[in-house]
XYZ file of C-alpha atoms in Angstrom:
574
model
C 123.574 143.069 -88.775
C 121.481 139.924 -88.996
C 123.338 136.698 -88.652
C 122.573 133.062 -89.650
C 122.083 130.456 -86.756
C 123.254 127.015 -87.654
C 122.797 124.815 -84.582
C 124.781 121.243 -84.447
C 122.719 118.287 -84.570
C 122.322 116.898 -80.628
C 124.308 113.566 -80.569
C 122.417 110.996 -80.102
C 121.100 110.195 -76.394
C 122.335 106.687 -75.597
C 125.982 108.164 -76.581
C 125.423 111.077 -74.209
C 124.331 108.675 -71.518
C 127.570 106.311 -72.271
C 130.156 108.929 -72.121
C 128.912 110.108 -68.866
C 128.642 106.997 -67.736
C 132.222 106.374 -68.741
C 133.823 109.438 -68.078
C 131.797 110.902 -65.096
C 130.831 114.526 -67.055
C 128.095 116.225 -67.269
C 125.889 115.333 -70.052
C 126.536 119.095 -71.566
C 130.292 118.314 -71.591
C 129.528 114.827 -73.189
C 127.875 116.080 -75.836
C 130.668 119.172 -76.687
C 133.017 115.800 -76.832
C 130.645 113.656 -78.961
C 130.367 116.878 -81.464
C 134.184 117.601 -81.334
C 135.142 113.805 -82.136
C 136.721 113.432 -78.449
C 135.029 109.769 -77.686
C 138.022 107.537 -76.531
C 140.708 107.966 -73.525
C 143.800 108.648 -75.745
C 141.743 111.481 -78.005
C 140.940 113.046 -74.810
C 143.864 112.844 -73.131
C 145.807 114.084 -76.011
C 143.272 117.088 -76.025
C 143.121 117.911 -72.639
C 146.830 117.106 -71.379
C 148.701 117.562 -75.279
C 152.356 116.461 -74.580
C 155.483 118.604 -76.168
C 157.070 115.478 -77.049
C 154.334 114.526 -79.745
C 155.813 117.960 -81.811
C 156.332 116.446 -85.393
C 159.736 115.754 -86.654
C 160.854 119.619 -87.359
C 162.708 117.709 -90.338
C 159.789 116.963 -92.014
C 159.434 120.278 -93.861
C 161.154 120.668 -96.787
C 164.834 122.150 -96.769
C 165.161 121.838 -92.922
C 168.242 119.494 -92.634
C 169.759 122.237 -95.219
C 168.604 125.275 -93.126
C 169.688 123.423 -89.417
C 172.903 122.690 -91.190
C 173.687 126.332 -92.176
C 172.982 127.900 -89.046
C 175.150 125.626 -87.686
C 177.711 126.462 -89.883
C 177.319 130.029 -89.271
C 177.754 129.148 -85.113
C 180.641 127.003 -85.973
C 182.418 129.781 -87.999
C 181.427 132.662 -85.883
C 179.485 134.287 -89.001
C 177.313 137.003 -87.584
C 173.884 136.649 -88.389
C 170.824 138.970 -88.776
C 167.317 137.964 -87.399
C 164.764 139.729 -89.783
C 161.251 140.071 -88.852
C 157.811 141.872 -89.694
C 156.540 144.336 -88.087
C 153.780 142.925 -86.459
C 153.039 140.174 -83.353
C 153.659 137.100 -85.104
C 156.713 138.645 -86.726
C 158.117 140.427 -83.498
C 157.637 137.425 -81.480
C 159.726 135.580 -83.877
C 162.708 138.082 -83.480
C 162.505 137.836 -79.932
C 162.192 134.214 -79.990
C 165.349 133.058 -82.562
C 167.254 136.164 -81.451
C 167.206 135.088 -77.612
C 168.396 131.863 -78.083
C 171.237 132.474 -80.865
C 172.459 135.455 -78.746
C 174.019 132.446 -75.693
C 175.843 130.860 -79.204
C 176.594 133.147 -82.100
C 177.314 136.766 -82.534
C 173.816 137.912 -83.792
C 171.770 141.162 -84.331
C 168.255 141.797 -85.160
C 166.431 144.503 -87.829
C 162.855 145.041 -88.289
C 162.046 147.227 -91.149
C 159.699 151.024 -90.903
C 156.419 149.833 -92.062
C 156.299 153.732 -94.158
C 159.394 153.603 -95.138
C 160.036 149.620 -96.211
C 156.612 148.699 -95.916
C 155.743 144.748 -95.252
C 158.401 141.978 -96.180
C 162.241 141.417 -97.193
C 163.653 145.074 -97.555
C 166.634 146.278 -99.341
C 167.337 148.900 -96.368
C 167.433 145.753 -94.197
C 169.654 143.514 -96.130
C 172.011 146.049 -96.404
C 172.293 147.195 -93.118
C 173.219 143.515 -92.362
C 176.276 143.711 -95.089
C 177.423 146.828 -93.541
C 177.283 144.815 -90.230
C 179.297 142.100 -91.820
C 176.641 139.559 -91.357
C 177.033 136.489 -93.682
C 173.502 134.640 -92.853
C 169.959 136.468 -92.487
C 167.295 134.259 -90.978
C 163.679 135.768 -92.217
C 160.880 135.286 -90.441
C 157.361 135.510 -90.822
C 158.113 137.047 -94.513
C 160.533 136.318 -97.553
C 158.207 133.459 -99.364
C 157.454 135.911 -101.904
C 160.666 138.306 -101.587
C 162.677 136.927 -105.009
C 164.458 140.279 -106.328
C 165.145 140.644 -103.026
C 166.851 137.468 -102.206
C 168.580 137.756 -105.541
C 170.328 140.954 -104.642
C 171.072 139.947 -100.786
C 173.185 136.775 -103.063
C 174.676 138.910 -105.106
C 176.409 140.478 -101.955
C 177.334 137.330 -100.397
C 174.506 137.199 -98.099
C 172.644 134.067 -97.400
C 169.393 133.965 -96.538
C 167.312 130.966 -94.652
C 163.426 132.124 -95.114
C 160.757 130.883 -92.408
C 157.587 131.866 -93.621
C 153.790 130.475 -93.424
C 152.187 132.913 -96.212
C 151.013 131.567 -99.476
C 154.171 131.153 -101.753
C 153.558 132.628 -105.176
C 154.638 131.164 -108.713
C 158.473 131.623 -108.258
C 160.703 130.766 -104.982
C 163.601 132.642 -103.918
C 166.780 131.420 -104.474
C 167.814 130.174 -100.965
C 166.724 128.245 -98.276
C 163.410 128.403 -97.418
C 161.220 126.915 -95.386
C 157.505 127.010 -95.562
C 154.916 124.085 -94.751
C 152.481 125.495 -97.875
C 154.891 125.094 -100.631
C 155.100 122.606 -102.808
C 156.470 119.429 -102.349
C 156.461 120.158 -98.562
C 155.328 116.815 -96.661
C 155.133 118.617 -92.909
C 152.003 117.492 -91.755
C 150.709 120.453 -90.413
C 150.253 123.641 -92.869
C 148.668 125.687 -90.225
C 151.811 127.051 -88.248
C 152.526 130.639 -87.770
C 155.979 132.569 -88.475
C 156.689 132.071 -85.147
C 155.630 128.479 -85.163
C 158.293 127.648 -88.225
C 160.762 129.422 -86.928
C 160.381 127.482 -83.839
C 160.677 124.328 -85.890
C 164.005 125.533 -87.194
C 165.615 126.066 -83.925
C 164.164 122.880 -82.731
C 165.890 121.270 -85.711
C 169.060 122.732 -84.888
C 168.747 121.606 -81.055
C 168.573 118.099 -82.195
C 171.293 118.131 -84.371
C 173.498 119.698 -81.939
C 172.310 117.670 -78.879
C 170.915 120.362 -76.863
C 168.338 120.195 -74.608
C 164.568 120.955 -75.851
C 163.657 122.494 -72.293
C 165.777 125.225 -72.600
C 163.724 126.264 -75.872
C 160.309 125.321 -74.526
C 160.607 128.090 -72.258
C 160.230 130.430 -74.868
C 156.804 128.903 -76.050
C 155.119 131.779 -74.363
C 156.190 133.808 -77.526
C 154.949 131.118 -79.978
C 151.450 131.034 -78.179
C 151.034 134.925 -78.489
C 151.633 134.972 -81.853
C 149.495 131.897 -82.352
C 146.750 133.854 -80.343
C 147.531 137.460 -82.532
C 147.770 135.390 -86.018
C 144.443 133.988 -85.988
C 145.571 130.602 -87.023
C 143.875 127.402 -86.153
C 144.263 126.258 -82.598
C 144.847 122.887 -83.640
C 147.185 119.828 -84.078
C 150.420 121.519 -83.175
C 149.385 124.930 -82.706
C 147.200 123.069 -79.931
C 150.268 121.544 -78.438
C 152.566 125.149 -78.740
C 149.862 127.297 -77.434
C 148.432 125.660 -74.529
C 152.228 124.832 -72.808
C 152.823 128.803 -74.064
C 150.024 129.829 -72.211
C 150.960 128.080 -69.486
C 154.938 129.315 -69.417
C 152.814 132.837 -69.832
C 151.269 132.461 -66.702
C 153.448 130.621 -64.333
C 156.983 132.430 -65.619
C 156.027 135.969 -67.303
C 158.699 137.749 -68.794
C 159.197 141.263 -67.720
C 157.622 142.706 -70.642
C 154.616 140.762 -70.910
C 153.811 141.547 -66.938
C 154.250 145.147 -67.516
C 152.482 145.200 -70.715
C 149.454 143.662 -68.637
C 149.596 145.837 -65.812
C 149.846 148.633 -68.226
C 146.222 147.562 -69.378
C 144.774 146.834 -65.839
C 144.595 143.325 -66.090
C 145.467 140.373 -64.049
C 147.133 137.056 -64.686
C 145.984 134.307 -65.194
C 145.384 135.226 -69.153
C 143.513 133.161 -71.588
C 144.089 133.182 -74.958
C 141.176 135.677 -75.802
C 143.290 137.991 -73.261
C 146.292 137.956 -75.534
C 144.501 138.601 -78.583
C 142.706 141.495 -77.326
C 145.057 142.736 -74.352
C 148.410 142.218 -75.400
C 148.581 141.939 -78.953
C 147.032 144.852 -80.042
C 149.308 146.777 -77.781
C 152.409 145.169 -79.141
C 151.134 145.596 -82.840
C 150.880 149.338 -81.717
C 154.802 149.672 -81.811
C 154.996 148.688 -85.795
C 151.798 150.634 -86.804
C 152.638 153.965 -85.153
C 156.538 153.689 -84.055
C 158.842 150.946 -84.889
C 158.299 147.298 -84.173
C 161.826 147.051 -82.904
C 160.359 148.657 -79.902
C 157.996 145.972 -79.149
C 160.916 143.561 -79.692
C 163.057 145.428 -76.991
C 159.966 144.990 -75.556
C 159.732 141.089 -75.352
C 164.020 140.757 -74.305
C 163.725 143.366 -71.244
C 165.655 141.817 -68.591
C 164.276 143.556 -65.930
C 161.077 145.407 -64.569
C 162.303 148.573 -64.662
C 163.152 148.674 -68.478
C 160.309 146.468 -69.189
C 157.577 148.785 -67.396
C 159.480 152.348 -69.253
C 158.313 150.203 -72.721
C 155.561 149.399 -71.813
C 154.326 152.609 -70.915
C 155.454 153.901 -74.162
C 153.498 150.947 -75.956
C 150.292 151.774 -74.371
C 150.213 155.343 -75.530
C 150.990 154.469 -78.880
C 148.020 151.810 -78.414
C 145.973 154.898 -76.958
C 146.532 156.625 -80.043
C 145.839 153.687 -82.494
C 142.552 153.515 -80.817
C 141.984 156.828 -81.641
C 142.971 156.438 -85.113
C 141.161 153.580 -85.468
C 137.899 155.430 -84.937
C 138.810 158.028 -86.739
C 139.532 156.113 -89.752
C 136.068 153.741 -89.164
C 133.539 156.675 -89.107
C 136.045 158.424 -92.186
C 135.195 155.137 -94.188
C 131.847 154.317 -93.247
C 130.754 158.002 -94.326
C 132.512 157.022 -97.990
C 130.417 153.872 -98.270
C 127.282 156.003 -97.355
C 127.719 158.034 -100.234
C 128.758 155.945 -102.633
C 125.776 154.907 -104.833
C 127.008 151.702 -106.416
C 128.026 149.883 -103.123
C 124.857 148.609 -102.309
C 125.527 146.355 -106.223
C 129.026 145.255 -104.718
C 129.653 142.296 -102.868
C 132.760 143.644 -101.898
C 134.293 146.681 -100.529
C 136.995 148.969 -101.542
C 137.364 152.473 -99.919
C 140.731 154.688 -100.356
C 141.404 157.853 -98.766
C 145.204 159.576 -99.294
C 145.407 160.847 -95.596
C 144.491 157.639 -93.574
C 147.330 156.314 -91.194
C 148.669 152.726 -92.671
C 149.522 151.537 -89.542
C 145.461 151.271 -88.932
C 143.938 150.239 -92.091
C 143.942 146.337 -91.474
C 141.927 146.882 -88.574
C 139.907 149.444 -90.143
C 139.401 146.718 -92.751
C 138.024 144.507 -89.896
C 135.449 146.999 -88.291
C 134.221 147.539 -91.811
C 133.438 144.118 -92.008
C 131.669 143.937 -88.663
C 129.195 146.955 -90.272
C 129.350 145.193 -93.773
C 129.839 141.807 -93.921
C 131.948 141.445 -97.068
C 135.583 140.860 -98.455
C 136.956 144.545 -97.477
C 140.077 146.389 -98.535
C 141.247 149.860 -96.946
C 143.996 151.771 -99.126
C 145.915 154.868 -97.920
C 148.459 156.250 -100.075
C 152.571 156.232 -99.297
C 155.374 157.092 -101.668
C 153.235 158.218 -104.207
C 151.807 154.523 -104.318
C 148.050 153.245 -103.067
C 149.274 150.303 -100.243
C 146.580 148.805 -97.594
C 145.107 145.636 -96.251
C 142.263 143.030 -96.573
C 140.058 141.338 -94.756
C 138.038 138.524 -95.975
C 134.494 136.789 -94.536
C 134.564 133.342 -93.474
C 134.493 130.957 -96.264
C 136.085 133.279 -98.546
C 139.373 133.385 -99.470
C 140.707 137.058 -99.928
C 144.401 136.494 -101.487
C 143.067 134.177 -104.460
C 140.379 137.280 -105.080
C 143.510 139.712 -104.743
C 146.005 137.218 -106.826
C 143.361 137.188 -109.717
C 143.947 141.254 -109.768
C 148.044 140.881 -109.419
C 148.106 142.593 -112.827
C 147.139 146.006 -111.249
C 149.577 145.507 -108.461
C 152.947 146.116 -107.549
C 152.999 143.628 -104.564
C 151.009 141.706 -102.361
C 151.300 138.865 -99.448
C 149.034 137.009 -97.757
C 146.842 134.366 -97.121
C 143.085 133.426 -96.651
C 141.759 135.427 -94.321
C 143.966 138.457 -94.775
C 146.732 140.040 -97.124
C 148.607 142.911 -97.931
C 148.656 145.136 -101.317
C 150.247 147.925 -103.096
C 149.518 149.305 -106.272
C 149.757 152.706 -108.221
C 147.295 155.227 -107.719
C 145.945 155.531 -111.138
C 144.933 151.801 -110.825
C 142.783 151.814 -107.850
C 139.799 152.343 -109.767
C 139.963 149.384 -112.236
C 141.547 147.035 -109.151
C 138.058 148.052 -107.412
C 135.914 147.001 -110.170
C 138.297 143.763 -111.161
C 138.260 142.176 -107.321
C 134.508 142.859 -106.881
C 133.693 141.396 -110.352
C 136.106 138.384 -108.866
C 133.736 138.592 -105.574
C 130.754 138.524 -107.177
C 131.486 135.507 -109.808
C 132.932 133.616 -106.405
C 131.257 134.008 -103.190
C 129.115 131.533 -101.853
C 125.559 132.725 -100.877
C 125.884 131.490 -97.274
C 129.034 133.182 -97.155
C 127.464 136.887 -97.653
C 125.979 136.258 -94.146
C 127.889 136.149 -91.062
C 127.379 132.450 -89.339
C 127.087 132.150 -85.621
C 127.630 128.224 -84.656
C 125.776 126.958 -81.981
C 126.769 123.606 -79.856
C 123.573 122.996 -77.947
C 119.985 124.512 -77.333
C 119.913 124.066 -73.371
C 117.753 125.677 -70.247
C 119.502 127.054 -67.660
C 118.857 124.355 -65.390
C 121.551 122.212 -67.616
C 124.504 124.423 -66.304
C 124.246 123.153 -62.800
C 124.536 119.938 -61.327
C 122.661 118.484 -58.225
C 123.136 120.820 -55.252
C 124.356 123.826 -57.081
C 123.164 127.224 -56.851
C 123.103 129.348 -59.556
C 124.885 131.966 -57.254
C 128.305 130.179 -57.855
C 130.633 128.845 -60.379
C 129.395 125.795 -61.633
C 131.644 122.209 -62.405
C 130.187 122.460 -66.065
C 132.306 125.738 -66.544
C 135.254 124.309 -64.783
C 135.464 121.611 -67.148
C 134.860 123.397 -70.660
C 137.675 125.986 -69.616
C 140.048 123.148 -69.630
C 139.454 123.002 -73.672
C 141.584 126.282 -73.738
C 142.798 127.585 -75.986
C 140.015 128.659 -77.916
C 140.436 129.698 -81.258
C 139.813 129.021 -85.242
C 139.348 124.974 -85.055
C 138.932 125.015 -81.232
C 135.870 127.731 -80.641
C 134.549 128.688 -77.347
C 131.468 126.322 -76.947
C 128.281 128.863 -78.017
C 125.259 127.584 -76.209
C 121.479 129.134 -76.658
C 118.369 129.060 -74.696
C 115.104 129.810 -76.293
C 112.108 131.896 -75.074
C 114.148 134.329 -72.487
C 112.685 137.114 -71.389
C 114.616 140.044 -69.660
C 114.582 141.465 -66.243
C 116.841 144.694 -64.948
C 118.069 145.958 -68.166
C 120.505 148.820 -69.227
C 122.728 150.518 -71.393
C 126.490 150.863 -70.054
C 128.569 153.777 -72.187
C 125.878 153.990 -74.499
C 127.576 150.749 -76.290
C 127.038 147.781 -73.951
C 124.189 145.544 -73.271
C 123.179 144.613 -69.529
C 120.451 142.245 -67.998
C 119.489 139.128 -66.435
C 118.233 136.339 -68.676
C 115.619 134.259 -67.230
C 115.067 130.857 -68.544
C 111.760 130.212 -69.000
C 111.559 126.519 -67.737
C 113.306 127.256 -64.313
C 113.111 130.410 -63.819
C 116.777 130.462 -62.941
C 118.298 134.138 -63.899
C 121.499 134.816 -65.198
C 123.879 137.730 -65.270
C 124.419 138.498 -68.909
C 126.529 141.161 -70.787
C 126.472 142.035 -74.534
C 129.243 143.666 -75.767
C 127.693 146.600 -78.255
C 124.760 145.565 -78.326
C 122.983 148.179 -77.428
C 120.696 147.949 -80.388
C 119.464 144.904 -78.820
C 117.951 146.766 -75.950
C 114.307 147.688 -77.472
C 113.938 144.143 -77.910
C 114.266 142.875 -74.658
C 112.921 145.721 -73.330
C 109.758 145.489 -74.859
C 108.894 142.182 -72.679
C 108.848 139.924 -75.993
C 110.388 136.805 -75.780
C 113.560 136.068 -77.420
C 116.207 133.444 -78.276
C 119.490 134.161 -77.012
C 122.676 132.732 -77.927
C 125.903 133.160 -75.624
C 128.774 131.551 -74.351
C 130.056 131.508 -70.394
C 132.072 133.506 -68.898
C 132.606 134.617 -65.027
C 132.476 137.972 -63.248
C 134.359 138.738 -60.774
C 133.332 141.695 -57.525
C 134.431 142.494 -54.766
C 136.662 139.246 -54.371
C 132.706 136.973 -55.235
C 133.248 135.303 -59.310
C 129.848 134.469 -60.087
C 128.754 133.163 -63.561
C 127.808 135.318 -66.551
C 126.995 134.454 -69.918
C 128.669 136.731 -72.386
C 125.913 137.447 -75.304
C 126.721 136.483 -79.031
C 123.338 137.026 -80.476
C 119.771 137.604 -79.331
C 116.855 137.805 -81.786
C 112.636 137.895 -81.446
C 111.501 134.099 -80.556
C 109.343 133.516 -83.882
């Protein structure tokens, strides 16, 4: 699939030269700064070195004095409480996260409801399993914005209910506390923060009212960063600040689960943040999509290695079989779009089939997009009902397409880049035609092609300072892998060099891309890998020169890490 190029303008030279000058970098990390708005001392330091103290006022957000207040209450008065959560990362890691620190002061349990049998959100089954538990106070995270019959009847029964939720509110609140940076009349100033993130805010709240100390709750930021990391939210402001002390609790202090989840997978530690969203969250996503997410929860509070590794192993086969779903699903959904004569008039995609596993469709929805780059919904059927995820292309925002159909539904969640949906079978048919009508009156033309960024046109010659060899690590990489975490708001720096040509070439697993890139100016060669690309291989196997756009990475064999540039893109040098 073709993508569009847009390169960043170069900063001007004499600005390279003075930041070099004044902060002794290279001029390639200069420029990254100049581009990212990093040009004075404090910016930089607050970038590089982000201090936990600089965490906004957690009693900014609307209703937070009211929500620290009742949990306090419920401490105070020995009121058992239920922490509810989703099903997936950012909701599991939530549960882990409130329930391990209320468990050393109140008498607390946790639920997290059957993704078949409750589906996504606030469930009845849920609510009252807490009244049969005699909880008075349910603390619901990472859902509940939208949940108002539900929060009506949990009332009814005497249960109070403090939402923390970072989805998209809709028309009406529920009737209880409820805290959410994107509602209205919320002043927090930052709307980006996960369900783990705000429910993080609301035990921070309630450690300042109570005089406790903060550390004892920053050690639990390794749970906040992974379901920063799993989310997809930006990885800035505050996420910034959350993630990069979380990934660095993750790798000095694992917890029992997270080291046997990672040994599980044959990996090593230390982890970046790419390692969490493609190493550990997908396996702890597994749990909810093919088990129960309590598992992964039991998961996160194992005590010891023993337990921890038993889970773990359990996780990763449900994660092998996901994977095998996933295909499954992929090639099931792709064939449907082959045969369907009016896709190629959509700008959007819609595919249902009765059979498919829910727990897989969002991701389905994903690989979809990476064949068809378009707003995509996969439906499945349960309880007699058509239910499934979205996707949406950058640029686009999928829940206001889906809200604009919330006629044909029966529910739906969400935000920009992904949501939930259920609706009755018999109106599949007209939602399909409604959303891509919706699609096609509303997309951008720039945003029906996928956009690769790219920092800086360099050589080769431009990774290495004076004396270095291209055999080793260079001080360039060093110093762009302190800008970790990467993420939405904080990409991995994408650099490109022009008029490559290609030597030692092949095809690994009939997938993935291998060569050396030589740079044309120097000559210098690089180790390069592109991850299924192997479509890619005529081209630079025909001797033709070509453009190539990648980021860096290192390799590591037989104990010798050597640089290699990880391939984003490569097309013909016109």
């Amino acid at each position: 699939m073709q993508k569009h190029w847009f390169i960043k303008q170069t900063p001007d030279p004499e600005k390279i030269q003075a930041t070099v000058d004044d902060l002794k970098v290279s001029p390639i990390m200069a420029s990254i700064l100049i581009q990212r708005n990093l040009t004075t001392l404090p910016e930089i330091r607050s970038f590089f070195t982000p201090d936990l103290y600089t965490l906004h006022d957690p009693f900014l957000m609307l209703n937070m004095s009211e929500a620290a207040e009742r949990l306090q209450k419920a401490v105070e008065e020995n009121q058992r409480i239920t922490v509810f959560g989703d099903y997936d990362v950012d909701g599991t890691t939530s549960v882990a996260l409130v329930y391990s620190i209320l468990k050393e002061y109140a008498s607390v349990d946790f639920y997290i409801p059957d993704r078949y049998e409750e589906g996504y959100g606030l469930s009845y089954k849920g609510i009252d399993r807490a009244l049969e538990n005699g909880c008075k106070l349910l603390i619901a995270l990472d859902c509940g914005i939208k949940e108002v019959d539900k929060v009506k009847y949990a009332k009814e029964k005497g249960l109070e209910i403090i939402v923390c939720d970072h989805h998209t509110p809709g028309a009406e609140i529920p009737d209880c506390i409820v805290l959410d940076p994107k509602q209205a009349g919320c002043e927090y100033p930052f709307k980006e923060l996960c369900g783990c993130g705000v429910g993080f805010k609301l035990l921070q709240a309630w450690f300042s009212n109570t005089n406790k100390d903060a550390s004892k709750l920053f050690e639990y930021l390794d749970l906040v960063a992974i379901a920063i990391g799993a989310d997809i939210v930006p990885v800035t402001g505050e996420n910034r600040v959350l993630c990069k002390h979380g990934i660095q609790r993750l790798n000095e202090n694992p917890r029992p689960g997270i080291e046997a989840l990672v040994e599980q997978a044959q990996r090593t530690f230390p982890l970046d943040l790419s390692n969490v969203v493609f190493t550990i969250a997908p396996r702890i996503n597994a749990a909810g999509r093919l088990k129960s997410g309590a598992r992964a929860v039991e998961l996160l509070l194992a005590d010891s290695k023993e337990k921890a590794k038993h889970i773990a192993q359990e996780i990763d086969e449900y994660n092998s079989e996901r994977r095998i779903l996933d295909a499954q699903t992929t090639q099931e959904a792709l064939e449907i779009i082959e045969a369907d004569e009016l896709f190629s008039g959509r700008k959007s995609t819609v595919v249902f089939q009765s059979d498919w596993h829910k727990g897989v469709v969002g991701i389905v929805a994903s690989r979809l997009i990476e064949h068809h780059y378009r707003p995509t919904i996969v439906l499945t059927q349960n309880k007699g009902e058509a239910t499934g995820s979205a996707r949406s292309v950058s640029g686009f925002n999928v829940y206001e397409a889906i809200t604009a159909c919330e006629h044909l539904l029966t529910q739906y969640g969400g935000h920009q880049h992904a949501a939930g949906l259920t609706l009755p079978l018999e109106n599949i048919i007209p939602f399909t035609e409604h959303f891509d009508a919706y699609v096609q009156q509303n997309i951008q033309p720039l945003d029906e092609v996928e956009e690769l960024t790219i920092d800086l046109e360099i050589a080769a010659s431009n990774l290495f300072l004076a004396g270095e060899s291209a055999l080793q690590v260079p001080r360039v990489y060093r110093m762009l892998e302190q800008m970790e975490p990467f993420g939405p708001g904080n990409s991995k720096p994408v650099f490109c060099i022009r008029n490559a040509y290609a030597t030692r070439q092949k095809v690994l697993k009939e997938a993935h891309l291998k060569f050396d890139l030589v740079d044309p100016v120097s000559g210098i060669e690089l180790p390069a890998i592109g991850f299924n690309m192997a479509d890619k291989a005529d081209l630079i196997a025909s001797g033709c020169a070509f453009d190539c756009a990648f980021t860096l990475e290192t390799n590591t064999w037989q104990n010798r890490t050597t640089l290699q540039i990880q391939v984003r893109d490569i097309r013909e040098t016109l």
